[in-house]
Amino acid sequence: MADPLLWVSGLCKRFGSLVVSDGIDLDIRHGEAHALIGPNGAGKTTLLRVLLGQLQPQSGTVRLGTNLQIAYFDQLRHQLREDETLAAAGVPESDRLMMTADVTAG
């Protein structure tokens, strides 16, 4: 079995007395899909920022696989330009997700 692309052990992040995450263990391997689901303010973005190294956890370990390239756009999409495609922004075709919706009045 190949090494994980992302490995997390005992991850804990707090802001003062507010516990955002505590004891998270996770590994993500090639070909897997994962989702973070929760209400606003639950800590989803904070967890992503810890995994990306933008915030430091109080404890725990985060290891990224070798030659891993992360494409991440924050919830406000500050990194995206309206006049630029995902390809121009550097997102490989294999990492793009096409979503469509059929919206009809009924």
Coordinates of N, CA, C and O in Angstrom, one line a residue:
M1 N 0.8 -1.2 0.0 CA 0.0 0.0 0.0 C 0.9 1.2 0.0 O 1.9 1.3 0.7
A2 N 0.5 2.2 -0.8 CA 1.3 3.4 -0.9 C 1.2 4.3 0.3 O 0.2 4.2 1.0
D3 N 2.2 5.1 0.5 CA 2.2 6.0 1.7 C 1.0 7.0 1.5 O 0.7 7.4 0.4
P4 N 0.5 7.5 2.6 CA -0.6 8.5 2.5 C -0.1 9.8 1.9 O 1.1 10.2 2.1
L5 N -1.0 10.5 1.2 CA -0.7 11.9 0.7 C -0.8 12.9 1.9 O 0.0 13.9 1.9
L6 N -1.6 12.6 2.8 CA -1.7 13.4 4.0 C -1.9 12.5 5.2 O -2.7 11.6 5.2
W7 N -1.1 12.7 6.3 CA -1.2 11.9 7.5 C -1.3 12.9 8.7 O -0.5 13.8 8.8
V8 N -2.3 12.6 9.5 CA -2.5 13.5 10.7 C -2.7 12.6 11.9 O -3.4 11.6 11.9
S9 N -2.0 13.0 13.0 CA -2.1 12.2 14.2 C -2.2 13.1 15.4 O -1.4 14.0 15.6
G10 N -3.2 12.9 16.2 CA -3.4 13.6 17.5 C -3.5 15.1 17.4 O -3.2 15.8 18.3
L11 N -4.1 15.6 16.3 CA -4.1 17.0 16.0 C -5.1 17.7 16.9 O -6.2 17.3 17.1
C12 N -4.6 18.8 17.5 CA -5.4 19.6 18.5 C -5.2 21.1 18.1 O -4.1 21.5 18.0
K13 N -6.3 21.8 18.0 CA -6.2 23.3 17.7 C -7.2 24.0 18.6 O -8.4 23.6 18.7
R14 N -6.8 25.0 19.4 CA -7.6 25.8 20.2 C -7.4 27.2 20.0 O -6.3 27.6 19.6
F15 N -8.4 28.0 20.3 CA -8.3 29.5 20.4 C -8.7 29.8 21.8 O -9.9 29.9 22.1
G16 N -7.7 30.0 22.7 CA -8.1 30.2 24.1 C -8.7 29.0 24.7 O -8.2 27.9 24.5
S17 N -9.9 29.2 25.2 CA -10.7 28.0 25.8 C -11.5 27.3 24.7 O -12.1 26.3 25.0
L18 N -11.6 27.9 23.5 CA -12.5 27.3 22.5 C -11.7 26.2 21.8 O -10.6 26.4 21.2
V19 N -12.2 25.0 21.9 CA -11.5 23.8 21.2 C -12.1 23.7 19.8 O -13.3 23.4 19.7
V20 N -11.3 23.8 18.8 CA -11.7 23.7 17.4 C -11.6 22.3 17.0 O -12.4 21.8 16.3
S21 N -10.5 21.6 17.3 CA -10.3 20.2 17.0 C -9.5 19.6 18.1 O -8.6 20.2 18.7
D22 N -9.8 18.3 18.3 CA -9.1 17.6 19.5 C -8.9 16.2 19.1 O -9.9 15.4 18.9
G23 N -7.7 15.7 19.0 CA -7.4 14.3 18.8 C -7.7 13.8 17.4 O -8.1 12.6 17.3
I24 N -7.5 14.6 16.4 CA -7.9 14.2 15.0 C -6.8 13.3 14.5 O -5.6 13.6 14.5
D25 N -7.2 12.1 14.0 CA -6.3 11.1 13.3 C -6.9 10.9 12.0 O -8.1 10.6 11.8
L26 N -6.0 11.0 10.9 CA -6.6 11.0 9.6 C -5.4 10.6 8.6 O -4.3 11.0 8.8
D27 N -5.7 9.8 7.6 CA -4.8 9.7 6.5 C -5.6 9.6 5.2 O -6.7 9.1 5.2
I28 N -5.1 10.3 4.2 CA -5.7 10.4 2.9 C -4.8 9.8 1.9 O -3.6 10.2 1.8
R29 N -5.3 8.8 1.1 CA -4.5 8.2 0.1 C -4.9 8.5 -1.3 O -6.1 9.0 -1.4
H30 N -4.1 8.3 -2.2 CA -4.4 8.6 -3.6 C -5.7 7.9 -4.0 O -6.0 6.8 -3.7
G31 N -6.5 8.7 -4.7 CA -7.8 8.2 -5.2 C -9.0 8.3 -4.2 O -10.1 8.1 -4.6
E32 N -8.7 8.7 -3.0 CA -9.8 8.9 -2.0 C -10.4 10.3 -2.1 O -9.7 11.2 -2.5
A33 N -11.6 10.4 -1.7 CA -12.3 11.6 -1.6 C -12.8 11.8 -0.2 O -13.4 10.9 0.4
H34 N -12.6 13.0 0.4 CA -13.1 13.3 1.7 C -13.8 14.6 1.7 O -13.6 15.5 0.9
A35 N -14.7 14.8 2.6 CA -15.5 16.1 2.7 C -15.5 16.5 4.2 O -15.5 15.7 5.1
L36 N -15.4 17.8 4.4 CA -15.6 18.4 5.7 C -17.0 19.1 5.7 O -17.2 20.0 4.9
I37 N -17.8 18.6 6.6 CA -19.2 19.0 6.6 C -19.5 19.5 8.0 O -19.2 18.8 9.0
G38 N -20.1 20.7 8.1 CA -20.5 21.2 9.4 C -21.1 22.6 9.3 O -21.0 23.2 8.2
P39 N -21.7 23.0 10.3 CA -22.3 24.4 10.3 C -21.2 25.5 10.3 O -20.1 25.2 10.6
N40 N -21.7 26.7 9.9 CA -20.7 27.8 10.0 C -20.2 27.9 11.4 O -20.9 27.8 12.3
G41 N -18.9 28.2 11.4 CA -18.2 28.4 12.7 C -17.8 27.1 13.4 O -17.3 27.1 14.5
A42 N -18.0 25.9 12.7 CA -17.6 24.6 13.3 C -16.1 24.4 13.3 O -15.6 23.5 14.0
G43 N -15.3 25.1 12.5 CA -13.9 24.9 12.4 C -13.4 24.2 11.2 O -12.2 23.8 11.1
K44 N -14.2 24.1 10.1 CA -13.8 23.5 8.9 C -12.6 24.2 8.2 O -11.6 23.6 7.9
T45 N -12.7 25.5 8.1 CA -11.7 26.3 7.5 C -10.4 26.3 8.4 O -9.3 26.3 7.9
T46 N -10.6 26.4 9.7 CA -9.5 26.4 10.6 C -8.7 25.1 10.4 O -7.5 25.1 10.4
L47 N -9.4 23.9 10.3 CA -8.8 22.7 10.1 C -8.0 22.6 8.8 O -6.8 22.2 8.8
L48 N -8.6 23.1 7.8 CA -7.8 23.2 6.5 C -6.6 24.1 6.6 O -5.5 23.7 6.1
R49 N -6.7 25.2 7.3 CA -5.5 26.1 7.4 C -4.4 25.4 8.3 O -3.3 25.6 8.0
V50 N -4.8 24.6 9.2 CA -3.8 23.8 10.0 C -3.1 22.8 9.1 O -1.9 22.7 9.1
L51 N -3.9 22.1 8.3 CA -3.4 21.1 7.4 C -2.5 21.7 6.4 O -1.5 21.0 5.9
L52 N -2.8 22.9 5.9 CA -1.9 23.6 4.9 C -0.7 24.3 5.5 O 0.1 24.8 4.8
G53 N -0.6 24.3 6.9 CA 0.5 24.9 7.5 C 0.3 26.4 7.7 O 1.3 27.1 8.1
Q54 N -0.8 26.9 7.5 CA -1.1 28.4 7.7 C -1.3 28.7 9.1 O -1.2 29.9 9.5
L55 N -1.8 27.7 9.9 CA -1.9 27.9 11.4 C -1.2 26.7 12.0 O -1.1 25.6 11.5
Q56 N -0.7 27.0 13.2 CA 0.0 26.0 14.0 C -0.9 25.3 15.0 O -1.6 26.0 15.7
P57 N -0.9 24.0 15.1 CA -1.7 23.3 16.1 C -1.1 23.4 17.5 O 0.1 23.7 17.6
Q58 N -1.9 23.2 18.5 CA -1.3 23.2 19.9 C -0.5 21.9 20.0 O 0.5 21.8 20.7
S59 N -1.0 20.8 19.4 CA -0.3 19.5 19.5 C -0.7 18.7 18.3 O -1.7 19.0 17.6
G60 N 0.0 17.6 18.1 CA -0.3 16.7 17.0 C 0.7 16.9 15.8 O 1.6 17.8 15.9
T61 N 0.6 16.0 14.9 CA 1.5 16.0 13.7 C 0.7 16.0 12.4 O -0.3 15.3 12.3
V62 N 1.2 16.8 11.5 CA 0.7 16.8 10.1 C 1.8 16.5 9.2 O 2.9 17.2 9.2
R63 N 1.7 15.5 8.3 CA 2.7 15.2 7.3 C 2.1 15.1 6.0 O 1.1 14.5 5.8
L64 N 2.7 15.8 5.0 CA 2.3 15.8 3.6 C 3.2 14.9 2.9 O 4.4 14.8 3.1
G65 N 2.6 14.2 1.9 CA 3.4 13.3 1.0 C 4.4 14.1 0.2 O 4.3 15.3 0.0
T66 N 5.4 13.4 -0.3 CA 6.4 14.0 -1.2 C 5.8 14.3 -2.5 O 4.9 13.7 -3.0
N67 N 6.3 15.4 -3.1 CA 5.9 15.9 -4.4 C 4.4 16.2 -4.5 O 3.7 16.1 -5.5
L68 N 3.8 16.5 -3.3 CA 2.4 16.8 -3.2 C 2.2 18.3 -3.6 O 2.8 19.2 -3.1
Q69 N 1.2 18.6 -4.5 CA 0.9 19.9 -4.9 C -0.6 20.1 -4.4 O -1.5 19.4 -4.9
I70 N -0.8 21.1 -3.6 CA -2.1 21.4 -3.1 C -2.8 22.5 -3.8 O -2.2 23.6 -3.9
A71 N -4.0 22.3 -4.3 CA -4.7 23.4 -4.9 C -5.9 23.7 -4.0 O -6.7 22.8 -3.7
Y72 N -5.9 24.9 -3.4 CA -6.9 25.2 -2.4 C -7.3 26.7 -2.6 O -6.5 27.5 -2.8
F73 N -8.6 26.9 -2.6 CA -9.1 28.3 -2.8 C -10.0 28.5 -1.5 O -10.9 27.8 -1.2
D74 N -9.6 29.6 -0.8 CA -10.3 29.9 0.5 C -11.8 30.2 0.2 O -12.2 30.4 -0.9
Q75 N -12.6 30.2 1.2 CA -14.0 30.3 1.1 C -14.4 31.7 0.5 O -15.5 31.8 -0.1
L76 N -13.6 32.7 0.6 CA -13.9 34.0 0.0 C -13.3 34.1 -1.4 O -13.4 35.1 -2.1
R77 N -12.5 33.0 -1.8 CA -11.9 32.9 -3.2 C -11.0 34.1 -3.5 O -10.9 34.6 -4.6
H78 N -10.2 34.6 -2.5 CA -9.3 35.7 -2.7 C -8.2 35.3 -3.7 O -7.7 36.2 -4.4
Q79 N -7.9 34.1 -3.9 CA -6.8 33.7 -4.8 C -7.3 33.6 -6.3 O -6.5 33.6 -7.2
L80 N -8.6 33.6 -6.5 CA -9.1 33.5 -7.8 C -9.4 34.8 -8.5 O -9.8 35.8 -7.8
R81 N -9.1 34.9 -9.8 CA -9.5 36.1 -10.5 C -10.7 35.7 -11.4 O -10.8 34.6 -12.0
E82 N -11.6 36.6 -11.5 CA -12.9 36.3 -12.2 C -12.6 36.1 -13.7 O -13.4 35.4 -14.4
D83 N -11.5 36.7 -14.2 CA -11.2 36.5 -15.7 C -10.2 35.4 -16.0 O -9.7 35.3 -17.0
E84 N -10.0 34.5 -15.0 CA -9.1 33.4 -15.1 C -9.8 32.0 -14.9 O -10.6 31.9 -14.1
T85 N -9.4 31.1 -15.8 CA -10.0 29.7 -15.7 C -9.2 29.0 -14.6 O -8.1 29.4 -14.2
L86 N -9.8 27.8 -14.2 CA -9.1 27.0 -13.2 C -7.7 26.5 -13.8 O -6.7 26.4 -13.1
A87 N -7.7 26.2 -15.1 CA -6.5 25.8 -15.7 C -5.4 26.9 -15.6 O -4.3 26.6 -15.3
A88 N -5.8 28.1 -15.9 CA -4.8 29.2 -15.8 C -4.4 29.4 -14.3 O -3.3 29.9 -14.1
A89 N -5.3 29.1 -13.4 CA -4.9 29.2 -12.0 C -4.0 28.1 -11.5 O -3.6 28.1 -10.3
G90 N -3.8 27.1 -12.4 CA -2.8 26.0 -12.0 C -3.4 24.8 -11.4 O -2.7 23.9 -10.9
V91 N -4.8 24.6 -11.6 CA -5.4 23.4 -11.1 C -5.4 22.4 -12.2 O -6.0 22.6 -13.3
P92 N -4.7 21.2 -12.0 CA -4.6 20.2 -13.0 C -6.0 19.7 -13.4 O -6.9 19.6 -12.5
E93 N -6.2 19.2 -14.6 CA -7.5 18.8 -15.1 C -8.0 17.6 -14.2 O -9.2 17.5 -14.0
S94 N -7.1 16.7 -13.8 CA -7.6 15.6 -13.0 C -8.1 16.0 -11.6 O -8.8 15.2 -11.0
D95 N -7.9 17.2 -11.2 CA -8.3 17.7 -9.9 C -9.5 18.6 -10.0 O -10.0 19.1 -9.0
R96 N -10.1 18.8 -11.2 CA -11.2 19.6 -11.3 C -12.5 18.8 -11.2 O -12.6 17.7 -11.6
L97 N -13.5 19.5 -10.7 CA -14.8 18.8 -10.5 C -15.8 19.7 -11.3 O -15.9 20.9 -11.0
M98 N -16.6 19.1 -12.2 CA -17.6 19.8 -12.9 C -18.9 19.6 -12.2 O -19.3 18.4 -12.0
M99 N -19.6 20.6 -11.9 CA -20.9 20.5 -11.3 C -21.9 21.3 -12.1 O -21.7 22.4 -12.6
T100 N -23.0 20.6 -12.4 CA -24.1 21.2 -13.2 C -25.4 21.1 -12.4 O -25.5 20.2 -11.5
A101 N -26.3 21.9 -12.7 CA -27.6 21.8 -12.1 C -28.7 22.1 -13.1 O -28.5 23.0 -14.0
D102 N -29.8 21.4 -13.1 CA -30.9 21.6 -14.0 C -31.9 22.3 -13.1 O -32.6 21.7 -12.3
V103 N -32.0 23.6 -13.3 CA -32.9 24.4 -12.5 C -34.1 24.8 -13.4 O -34.0 25.5 -14.3
T104 N -35.3 24.2 -13.0 CA -36.5 24.5 -13.8 C -37.6 24.8 -12.8 O -37.6 24.3 -11.7
A105 N -38.4 25.7 -13.3 CA -39.6 26.1 -12.4 C -40.6 24.9 -12.5 O -40.8 24.3 -13.5
G106 N -41.1 24.6 -11.4 CA -42.0 23.4 -11.4 C -43.0 23.6 -10.4 O -43.8 23.3 -9.8

